[in-house]
Amino acid sequence: MPEKGLFLNFDFYPWTKLKNYQGDVSVLQFCRDWLLGMDAFMRYSSGSTGTPKAISIHRKQMLASVAATAKILKPSSTDQILLNLNPDTIGGTMSLVRAMEWGLNIHVFPADGNPMIPLDHIHPFTLCSLVPLQLHDILKDPESIAKLNQFRVVLLGGAAIDHALFAAIQELRPIVYHTYGMTETCSHIALRQLNGEEKQERFHPLEGVSLRLAEDRTLLIDAPMAIHTSLKTNDLARIYSDQSFEIIGRLDRTLISGGVKMQLDELEALFSPLFPDLSFFLYGLEDARLGQKMVLVLESEPFSTPELEKKLKELAPAYKAPKAIIFAPRFERTLTGKTDRINTIRKWAKTN
């Protein structure tokens, strides 16, 4: 049987020989350290809501994640993994660990917008992880869609799924799972199948994961892949009797404007049908009269907005409608592809 290993820049590194790697390429150094049995690794949170935090994750937690994921994905010896996320993020790191633990080939490509472009028309890849931004780019190109349709499973994570993207996913051949997790849980602790005959309405936790709500309605996680017990998140959630759950917002995205408390994530979900082809977010800016005012930020060159303002007010009461519309030609994004709201606003403020 041919040796399995990692492909990088047209070079092949068999798993059996990577233990002896002496170079300075970080992805190969990580694989060497893993194969040598290192126990702890440092990774960083995404930084989408603030400064990225250094987090120490341990081998037993990563192995628990790999084992629980295998029960869902059912990898076989013929699977091949395409890695098109930054290997230093938790999503990229765990793709590497799965490949090593499952004894599969993994091909490392640059974390570009459309990872299908460099692939051959007929390719061997069956498993990959994407962020929604990458999938949006793939879906713009029929040739890229044809390449994606050769995969068996796609893990989609790092951000929410809008209505337009969900509808497009229904036409794809591979099973697409929306993932829920974070660096502190060694990637996902729950999956939601988005398409196919067994598609799901909500996230379902992996085996061994237990969930409950804190007093402030945020999700508490007990899981073998988490860095500690009763891991408290900032995600506001609703849990059902079968332990399935849905995320309804974030605690740190609650805005108080004119004495009215508003959950920005809920309003973004309400407004999302208006923006099938535009990235957007809601943000709170300081305001002398209201304390904070909600603004709508669009990734676009400026355009006339009276019709848009009318539609926004039809969807929400006037006090929950954006008080201004901001145009940013290009959003800042984190290494994991999430919209970096804080730095996008900072960049906009410097030029306005």
PDB file of C-alpha atoms in Angstrom, residues 33-261:
ATOM      1  CA  ASP A  33       5.683  17.452  17.046  1.00  0.00           C
ATOM      2  CA  TRP A  34       2.351  15.643  16.903  1.00  0.00           C
ATOM      3  CA  LEU A  35       3.922  12.443  15.563  1.00  0.00           C
ATOM      4  CA  LEU A  36       6.564  12.620  18.302  1.00  0.00           C
ATOM      5  CA  GLY A  37       3.800  12.674  20.922  1.00  0.00           C
ATOM      6  CA  MET A  38       3.953  16.291  22.119  1.00  0.00           C
ATOM      7  CA  ASP A  39       1.193  16.902  24.665  1.00  0.00           C
ATOM      8  CA  ALA A  40       0.343  20.623  24.454  1.00  0.00           C
ATOM      9  CA  PHE A  41       0.079  23.131  21.617  1.00  0.00           C
ATOM     10  CA  MET A  42      -0.552  26.878  21.569  1.00  0.00           C
ATOM     11  CA  ARG A  43      -3.241  28.245  19.317  1.00  0.00           C
ATOM     12  CA  TYR A  44      -5.095  31.578  19.159  1.00  0.00           C
ATOM     13  CA  SER A  45      -8.770  32.482  19.235  1.00  0.00           C
ATOM     14  CA  SER A  46     -10.142  33.982  16.026  1.00  0.00           C
ATOM     15  CA  GLY A  47     -10.070  37.593  17.231  1.00  0.00           C
ATOM     16  CA  SER A  48     -13.334  38.494  15.510  1.00  0.00           C
ATOM     17  CA  THR A  49     -14.624  40.249  18.648  1.00  0.00           C
ATOM     18  CA  GLY A  50     -11.347  41.559  20.034  1.00  0.00           C
ATOM     19  CA  THR A  51      -7.663  40.756  20.429  1.00  0.00           C
ATOM     20  CA  PRO A  52      -6.886  37.070  19.735  1.00  0.00           C
ATOM     21  CA  LYS A  53      -6.161  35.102  22.914  1.00  0.00           C
ATOM     22  CA  ALA A  54      -3.411  32.501  23.256  1.00  0.00           C
ATOM     23  CA  ILE A  55      -4.958  29.178  24.272  1.00  0.00           C
ATOM     24  CA  SER A  56      -3.144  25.990  25.280  1.00  0.00           C
ATOM     25  CA  ILE A  57      -4.856  22.878  23.928  1.00  0.00           C
ATOM     26  CA  HIS A  58      -3.867  19.348  24.866  1.00  0.00           C
ATOM     27  CA  ARG A  59      -3.413  16.139  22.965  1.00  0.00           C
ATOM     28  CA  LYS A  60      -6.166  14.234  24.766  1.00  0.00           C
ATOM     29  CA  GLN A  61      -8.688  16.963  23.881  1.00  0.00           C
ATOM     30  CA  MET A  62      -7.638  16.918  20.235  1.00  0.00           C
ATOM     31  CA  LEU A  63      -7.851  13.120  20.117  1.00  0.00           C
ATOM     32  CA  ALA A  64     -11.338  13.255  21.639  1.00  0.00           C
ATOM     33  CA  SER A  65     -12.396  15.646  18.872  1.00  0.00           C
ATOM     34  CA  VAL A  66     -10.935  13.394  16.172  1.00  0.00           C
ATOM     35  CA  ALA A  67     -12.670  10.301  17.564  1.00  0.00           C
ATOM     36  CA  ALA A  68     -16.075  11.980  17.880  1.00  0.00           C
ATOM     37  CA  THR A  69     -15.790  13.464  14.386  1.00  0.00           C
ATOM     38  CA  ALA A  70     -14.896  10.078  12.894  1.00  0.00           C
ATOM     39  CA  LYS A  71     -18.186   8.623  14.135  1.00  0.00           C
ATOM     40  CA  ILE A  72     -20.047  11.168  12.005  1.00  0.00           C
ATOM     41  CA  LEU A  73     -17.822  11.439   8.925  1.00  0.00           C
ATOM     42  CA  LYS A  74     -16.860   7.731   8.797  1.00  0.00           C
ATOM     43  CA  PRO A  75     -13.498   8.221   7.057  1.00  0.00           C
ATOM     44  CA  SER A  76     -12.115   5.435   4.865  1.00  0.00           C
ATOM     45  CA  SER A  77      -8.616   4.671   3.614  1.00  0.00           C
ATOM     46  CA  THR A  78      -9.518   6.094   0.195  1.00  0.00           C
ATOM     47  CA  ASP A  79     -10.389   9.551   1.544  1.00  0.00           C
ATOM     48  CA  GLN A  80      -8.064  12.470   0.842  1.00  0.00           C
ATOM     49  CA  ILE A  81      -8.221  15.787   2.678  1.00  0.00           C
ATOM     50  CA  LEU A  82      -7.850  19.197   1.065  1.00  0.00           C
ATOM     51  CA  LEU A  83      -6.562  21.774   3.566  1.00  0.00           C
ATOM     52  CA  ASN A  84      -7.282  25.301   2.382  1.00  0.00           C
ATOM     53  CA  LEU A  85      -7.483  26.968   5.811  1.00  0.00           C
ATOM     54  CA  ASN A  86      -4.547  28.556   7.596  1.00  0.00           C
ATOM     55  CA  PRO A  87      -2.822  25.583   9.310  1.00  0.00           C
ATOM     56  CA  ASP A  88      -2.125  27.731  12.374  1.00  0.00           C
ATOM     57  CA  THR A  89      -5.840  28.220  13.096  1.00  0.00           C
ATOM     58  CA  ILE A  90      -7.722  25.572  15.053  1.00  0.00           C
ATOM     59  CA  GLY A  91      -9.676  24.511  11.958  1.00  0.00           C
ATOM     60  CA  GLY A  92      -6.500  23.983   9.957  1.00  0.00           C
ATOM     61  CA  THR A  93      -4.699  22.337  12.860  1.00  0.00           C
ATOM     62  CA  MET A  94      -7.461  19.816  13.444  1.00  0.00           C
ATOM     63  CA  SER A  95      -7.569  18.939   9.730  1.00  0.00           C
ATOM     64  CA  LEU A  96      -3.903  17.974  10.051  1.00  0.00           C
ATOM     65  CA  VAL A  97      -4.536  15.926  13.188  1.00  0.00           C
ATOM     66  CA  ARG A  98      -7.435  14.079  11.541  1.00  0.00           C
ATOM     67  CA  ALA A  99      -5.228  13.215   8.570  1.00  0.00           C
ATOM     68  CA  MET A 100      -2.472  11.852  10.822  1.00  0.00           C
ATOM     69  CA  GLU A 101      -4.794   9.929  13.136  1.00  0.00           C
ATOM     70  CA  TRP A 102      -6.918   8.530  10.310  1.00  0.00           C
ATOM     71  CA  GLY A 103      -3.879   7.669   8.192  1.00  0.00           C
ATOM     72  CA  LEU A 104      -4.934   9.781   5.209  1.00  0.00           C
ATOM     73  CA  ASN A 105      -3.222  11.978   2.663  1.00  0.00           C
ATOM     74  CA  ILE A 106      -3.674  15.710   3.159  1.00  0.00           C
ATOM     75  CA  HIS A 107      -2.830  18.340   0.550  1.00  0.00           C
ATOM     76  CA  VAL A 108      -2.021  21.821   1.884  1.00  0.00           C
ATOM     77  CA  PHE A 109      -3.037  24.703  -0.379  1.00  0.00           C
ATOM     78  CA  PRO A 110      -2.954  28.478   0.262  1.00  0.00           C
ATOM     79  CA  ALA A 111      -5.972  29.756   2.194  1.00  0.00           C
ATOM     80  CA  ASP A 112      -7.314  31.707  -0.781  1.00  0.00           C
ATOM     81  CA  GLY A 113     -10.852  32.881  -1.483  1.00  0.00           C
ATOM     82  CA  ASN A 114     -11.692  30.106  -3.966  1.00  0.00           C
ATOM     83  CA  PRO A 115      -9.750  26.927  -3.122  1.00  0.00           C
ATOM     84  CA  MET A 116     -11.195  25.048  -6.113  1.00  0.00           C
ATOM     85  CA  ILE A 117      -9.280  27.100  -8.699  1.00  0.00           C
ATOM     86  CA  PRO A 118      -5.930  25.213  -8.464  1.00  0.00           C
ATOM     87  CA  LEU A 119      -7.567  21.763  -8.522  1.00  0.00           C
ATOM     88  CA  ASP A 120      -7.674  19.581 -11.623  1.00  0.00           C
ATOM     89  CA  HIS A 121     -11.047  19.104 -13.304  1.00  0.00           C
ATOM     90  CA  ILE A 122     -10.987  15.528 -11.986  1.00  0.00           C
ATOM     91  CA  HIS A 123      -9.334  15.410  -8.571  1.00  0.00           C
ATOM     92  CA  PRO A 124      -8.954  12.865  -5.729  1.00  0.00           C
ATOM     93  CA  PHE A 125     -10.168  14.976  -2.803  1.00  0.00           C
ATOM     94  CA  THR A 126     -13.117  13.852  -0.693  1.00  0.00           C
ATOM     95  CA  LEU A 127     -12.996  15.908   2.535  1.00  0.00           C
ATOM     96  CA  CYS A 128     -12.458  19.622   3.109  1.00  0.00           C
ATOM     97  CA  SER A 129     -13.266  22.440   5.515  1.00  0.00           C
ATOM     98  CA  LEU A 130     -14.447  25.817   4.242  1.00  0.00           C
ATOM     99  CA  VAL A 131     -15.520  29.137   5.678  1.00  0.00           C
ATOM    100  CA  PRO A 132     -18.707  30.692   4.224  1.00  0.00           C
ATOM    101  CA  LEU A 133     -16.706  33.366   2.395  1.00  0.00           C
ATOM    102  CA  GLN A 134     -14.842  30.659   0.454  1.00  0.00           C
ATOM    103  CA  LEU A 135     -18.064  28.835  -0.395  1.00  0.00           C
ATOM    104  CA  HIS A 136     -19.620  32.091  -1.641  1.00  0.00           C
ATOM    105  CA  ASP A 137     -16.659  32.504  -4.023  1.00  0.00           C
ATOM    106  CA  ILE A 138     -16.910  28.893  -5.215  1.00  0.00           C
ATOM    107  CA  LEU A 139     -20.608  29.246  -5.984  1.00  0.00           C
ATOM    108  CA  LYS A 140     -19.941  32.153  -8.360  1.00  0.00           C
ATOM    109  CA  ASP A 141     -18.067  29.861 -10.761  1.00  0.00           C
ATOM    110  CA  PRO A 142     -19.694  26.815 -12.457  1.00  0.00           C
ATOM    111  CA  GLU A 143     -16.315  25.122 -12.937  1.00  0.00           C
ATOM    112  CA  SER A 144     -15.553  25.460  -9.228  1.00  0.00           C
ATOM    113  CA  ILE A 145     -18.971  24.057  -8.342  1.00  0.00           C
ATOM    114  CA  ALA A 146     -18.227  21.009 -10.517  1.00  0.00           C
ATOM    115  CA  LYS A 147     -14.969  20.474  -8.631  1.00  0.00           C
ATOM    116  CA  LEU A 148     -16.652  20.874  -5.241  1.00  0.00           C
ATOM    117  CA  ASN A 149     -19.300  18.345  -6.243  1.00  0.00           C
ATOM    118  CA  GLN A 150     -16.591  15.659  -6.387  1.00  0.00           C
ATOM    119  CA  PHE A 151     -16.105  15.871  -2.601  1.00  0.00           C
ATOM    120  CA  ARG A 152     -17.874  13.507  -0.217  1.00  0.00           C
ATOM    121  CA  VAL A 153     -18.131  15.797   2.828  1.00  0.00           C
ATOM    122  CA  VAL A 154     -17.637  19.525   3.405  1.00  0.00           C
ATOM    123  CA  LEU A 155     -17.319  21.029   6.885  1.00  0.00           C
ATOM    124  CA  LEU A 156     -18.485  24.647   6.840  1.00  0.00           C
ATOM    125  CA  GLY A 157     -17.644  26.817   9.835  1.00  0.00           C
ATOM    126  CA  GLY A 158     -16.322  30.059  11.214  1.00  0.00           C
ATOM    127  CA  ALA A 159     -19.424  32.174  10.579  1.00  0.00           C
ATOM    128  CA  ALA A 160     -23.191  32.088  10.255  1.00  0.00           C
ATOM    129  CA  ILE A 161     -24.993  30.799   7.153  1.00  0.00           C
ATOM    130  CA  ASP A 162     -27.287  33.285   5.427  1.00  0.00           C
ATOM    131  CA  HIS A 163     -30.513  32.382   3.607  1.00  0.00           C
ATOM    132  CA  ALA A 164     -29.029  32.619   0.121  1.00  0.00           C
ATOM    133  CA  LEU A 165     -26.079  30.386   0.978  1.00  0.00           C
ATOM    134  CA  PHE A 166     -28.331  27.809   2.638  1.00  0.00           C
ATOM    135  CA  ALA A 167     -30.494  27.670  -0.500  1.00  0.00           C
ATOM    136  CA  ALA A 168     -27.452  27.217  -2.745  1.00  0.00           C
ATOM    137  CA  ILE A 169     -26.122  24.401  -0.562  1.00  0.00           C
ATOM    138  CA  GLN A 170     -29.263  22.381  -1.312  1.00  0.00           C
ATOM    139  CA  GLU A 171     -28.023  21.959  -4.901  1.00  0.00           C
ATOM    140  CA  LEU A 172     -24.596  20.557  -3.928  1.00  0.00           C
ATOM    141  CA  ARG A 173     -23.724  16.846  -4.072  1.00  0.00           C
ATOM    142  CA  PRO A 174     -21.416  16.530  -1.034  1.00  0.00           C
ATOM    143  CA  ILE A 175     -22.953  16.421   2.409  1.00  0.00           C
ATOM    144  CA  VAL A 176     -22.346  19.848   3.954  1.00  0.00           C
ATOM    145  CA  TYR A 177     -22.162  20.162   7.733  1.00  0.00           C
ATOM    146  CA  HIS A 178     -22.328  23.522   9.474  1.00  0.00           C
ATOM    147  CA  THR A 179     -19.977  23.342  12.444  1.00  0.00           C
ATOM    148  CA  TYR A 180     -20.221  24.927  15.881  1.00  0.00           C
ATOM    149  CA  GLY A 181     -17.116  25.247  17.982  1.00  0.00           C
ATOM    150  CA  MET A 182     -14.119  27.356  18.876  1.00  0.00           C
ATOM    151  CA  THR A 183     -10.424  27.146  19.644  1.00  0.00           C
ATOM    152  CA  GLU A 184     -11.235  26.263  23.259  1.00  0.00           C
ATOM    153  CA  THR A 185     -13.078  23.131  22.078  1.00  0.00           C
ATOM    154  CA  CYS A 186     -10.496  21.994  19.489  1.00  0.00           C
ATOM    155  CA  SER A 187     -12.810  23.024  16.646  1.00  0.00           C
ATOM    156  CA  HIS A 188     -16.406  21.753  16.492  1.00  0.00           C
ATOM    157  CA  ILE A 189     -18.427  20.196  19.304  1.00  0.00           C
ATOM    158  CA  ALA A 190     -21.630  20.072  17.242  1.00  0.00           C
ATOM    159  CA  LEU A 191     -22.658  19.641  13.619  1.00  0.00           C
ATOM    160  CA  ARG A 192     -25.747  20.475  11.609  1.00  0.00           C
ATOM    161  CA  GLN A 193     -26.285  18.657   8.310  1.00  0.00           C
ATOM    162  CA  LEU A 194     -27.435  21.331   5.874  1.00  0.00           C
ATOM    163  CA  ASN A 195     -28.473  19.239   2.868  1.00  0.00           C
ATOM    164  CA  GLY A 196     -29.413  15.749   1.775  1.00  0.00           C
ATOM    165  CA  GLU A 197     -32.175  13.449   2.957  1.00  0.00           C
ATOM    166  CA  GLU A 198     -31.080  13.697   6.603  1.00  0.00           C
ATOM    167  CA  LYS A 199     -30.624  17.473   6.774  1.00  0.00           C
ATOM    168  CA  GLN A 200     -31.201  19.015  10.190  1.00  0.00           C
ATOM    169  CA  GLU A 201     -32.863  22.160  11.500  1.00  0.00           C
ATOM    170  CA  ARG A 202     -30.447  22.621  14.396  1.00  0.00           C
ATOM    171  CA  PHE A 203     -26.964  21.783  15.655  1.00  0.00           C
ATOM    172  CA  HIS A 204     -26.544  18.348  17.259  1.00  0.00           C
ATOM    173  CA  PRO A 205     -23.695  17.803  19.742  1.00  0.00           C
ATOM    174  CA  LEU A 206     -21.028  15.187  19.116  1.00  0.00           C
ATOM    175  CA  GLU A 207     -20.928  12.078  21.273  1.00  0.00           C
ATOM    176  CA  GLY A 208     -19.813  12.864  24.823  1.00  0.00           C
ATOM    177  CA  VAL A 209     -20.813  16.544  24.651  1.00  0.00           C
ATOM    178  CA  SER A 210     -23.275  17.908  27.222  1.00  0.00           C
ATOM    179  CA  LEU A 211     -24.858  21.352  27.005  1.00  0.00           C
ATOM    180  CA  ARG A 212     -26.794  23.654  29.322  1.00  0.00           C
ATOM    181  CA  LEU A 213     -27.561  27.341  29.683  1.00  0.00           C
ATOM    182  CA  ALA A 214     -26.050  29.782  32.152  1.00  0.00           C
ATOM    183  CA  GLU A 215     -28.258  32.322  33.938  1.00  0.00           C
ATOM    184  CA  ASP A 216     -27.582  34.862  31.188  1.00  0.00           C
ATOM    185  CA  ARG A 217     -28.779  32.331  28.536  1.00  0.00           C
ATOM    186  CA  THR A 218     -25.274  31.714  27.185  1.00  0.00           C
ATOM    187  CA  LEU A 219     -24.172  28.213  26.289  1.00  0.00           C
ATOM    188  CA  LEU A 220     -22.186  26.133  28.784  1.00  0.00           C
ATOM    189  CA  ILE A 221     -20.219  23.220  27.323  1.00  0.00           C
ATOM    190  CA  ASP A 222     -19.020  20.059  29.034  1.00  0.00           C
ATOM    191  CA  ALA A 223     -17.029  18.019  26.542  1.00  0.00           C
ATOM    192  CA  PRO A 224     -13.907  15.848  26.442  1.00  0.00           C
ATOM    193  CA  MET A 225     -12.513  18.105  23.706  1.00  0.00           C
ATOM    194  CA  ALA A 226     -12.952  21.332  25.741  1.00  0.00           C
ATOM    195  CA  ILE A 227     -10.062  22.930  27.629  1.00  0.00           C
ATOM    196  CA  HIS A 228     -11.999  22.777  30.915  1.00  0.00           C
ATOM    197  CA  THR A 229     -15.371  21.733  32.310  1.00  0.00           C
ATOM    198  CA  SER A 230     -18.397  24.039  32.142  1.00  0.00           C
ATOM    199  CA  LEU A 231     -16.800  26.103  29.400  1.00  0.00           C
ATOM    200  CA  LYS A 232     -18.798  29.339  29.240  1.00  0.00           C
ATOM    201  CA  THR A 233     -19.321  30.883  25.833  1.00  0.00           C
ATOM    202  CA  ASN A 234     -20.641  34.284  24.775  1.00  0.00           C
ATOM    203  CA  ASP A 235     -23.212  32.612  22.530  1.00  0.00           C
ATOM    204  CA  LEU A 236     -26.862  33.046  23.424  1.00  0.00           C
ATOM    205  CA  ALA A 237     -28.588  29.748  22.720  1.00  0.00           C
ATOM    206  CA  ARG A 238     -31.825  27.800  22.833  1.00  0.00           C
ATOM    207  CA  ILE A 239     -31.496  24.115  23.811  1.00  0.00           C
ATOM    208  CA  TYR A 240     -34.139  21.509  22.975  1.00  0.00           C
ATOM    209  CA  SER A 241     -35.070  18.298  24.794  1.00  0.00           C
ATOM    210  CA  ASP A 242     -32.887  16.148  22.520  1.00  0.00           C
ATOM    211  CA  GLN A 243     -29.868  18.407  23.301  1.00  0.00           C
ATOM    212  CA  SER A 244     -29.997  19.906  19.813  1.00  0.00           C
ATOM    213  CA  PHE A 245     -29.603  23.671  19.915  1.00  0.00           C
ATOM    214  CA  GLU A 246     -29.568  26.886  17.932  1.00  0.00           C
ATOM    215  CA  ILE A 247     -27.501  30.008  18.409  1.00  0.00           C
ATOM    216  CA  ILE A 248     -29.660  33.119  18.606  1.00  0.00           C
ATOM    217  CA  GLY A 249     -26.977  35.737  19.146  1.00  0.00           C
ATOM    218  CA  ARG A 250     -23.965  36.762  21.184  1.00  0.00           C
ATOM    219  CA  LEU A 251     -23.886  38.332  24.608  1.00  0.00           C
ATOM    220  CA  ASP A 252     -21.229  40.793  23.447  1.00  0.00           C
ATOM    221  CA  ARG A 253     -23.444  41.895  20.523  1.00  0.00           C
ATOM    222  CA  THR A 254     -26.229  43.335  22.652  1.00  0.00           C
ATOM    223  CA  LEU A 255     -26.795  47.033  21.962  1.00  0.00           C
ATOM    224  CA  ILE A 256     -28.691  49.486  24.170  1.00  0.00           C
ATOM    225  CA  SER A 257     -29.907  52.431  22.109  1.00  0.00           C
ATOM    226  CA  GLY A 258     -32.182  55.056  23.618  1.00  0.00           C
ATOM    227  CA  GLY A 259     -32.863  52.687  26.513  1.00  0.00           C
ATOM    228  CA  VAL A 260     -33.957  49.837  24.204  1.00  0.00           C
ATOM    229  CA  LYS A 261     -31.950  46.594  24.303  1.00  0.00           C
TER     230      LYS A 261
END
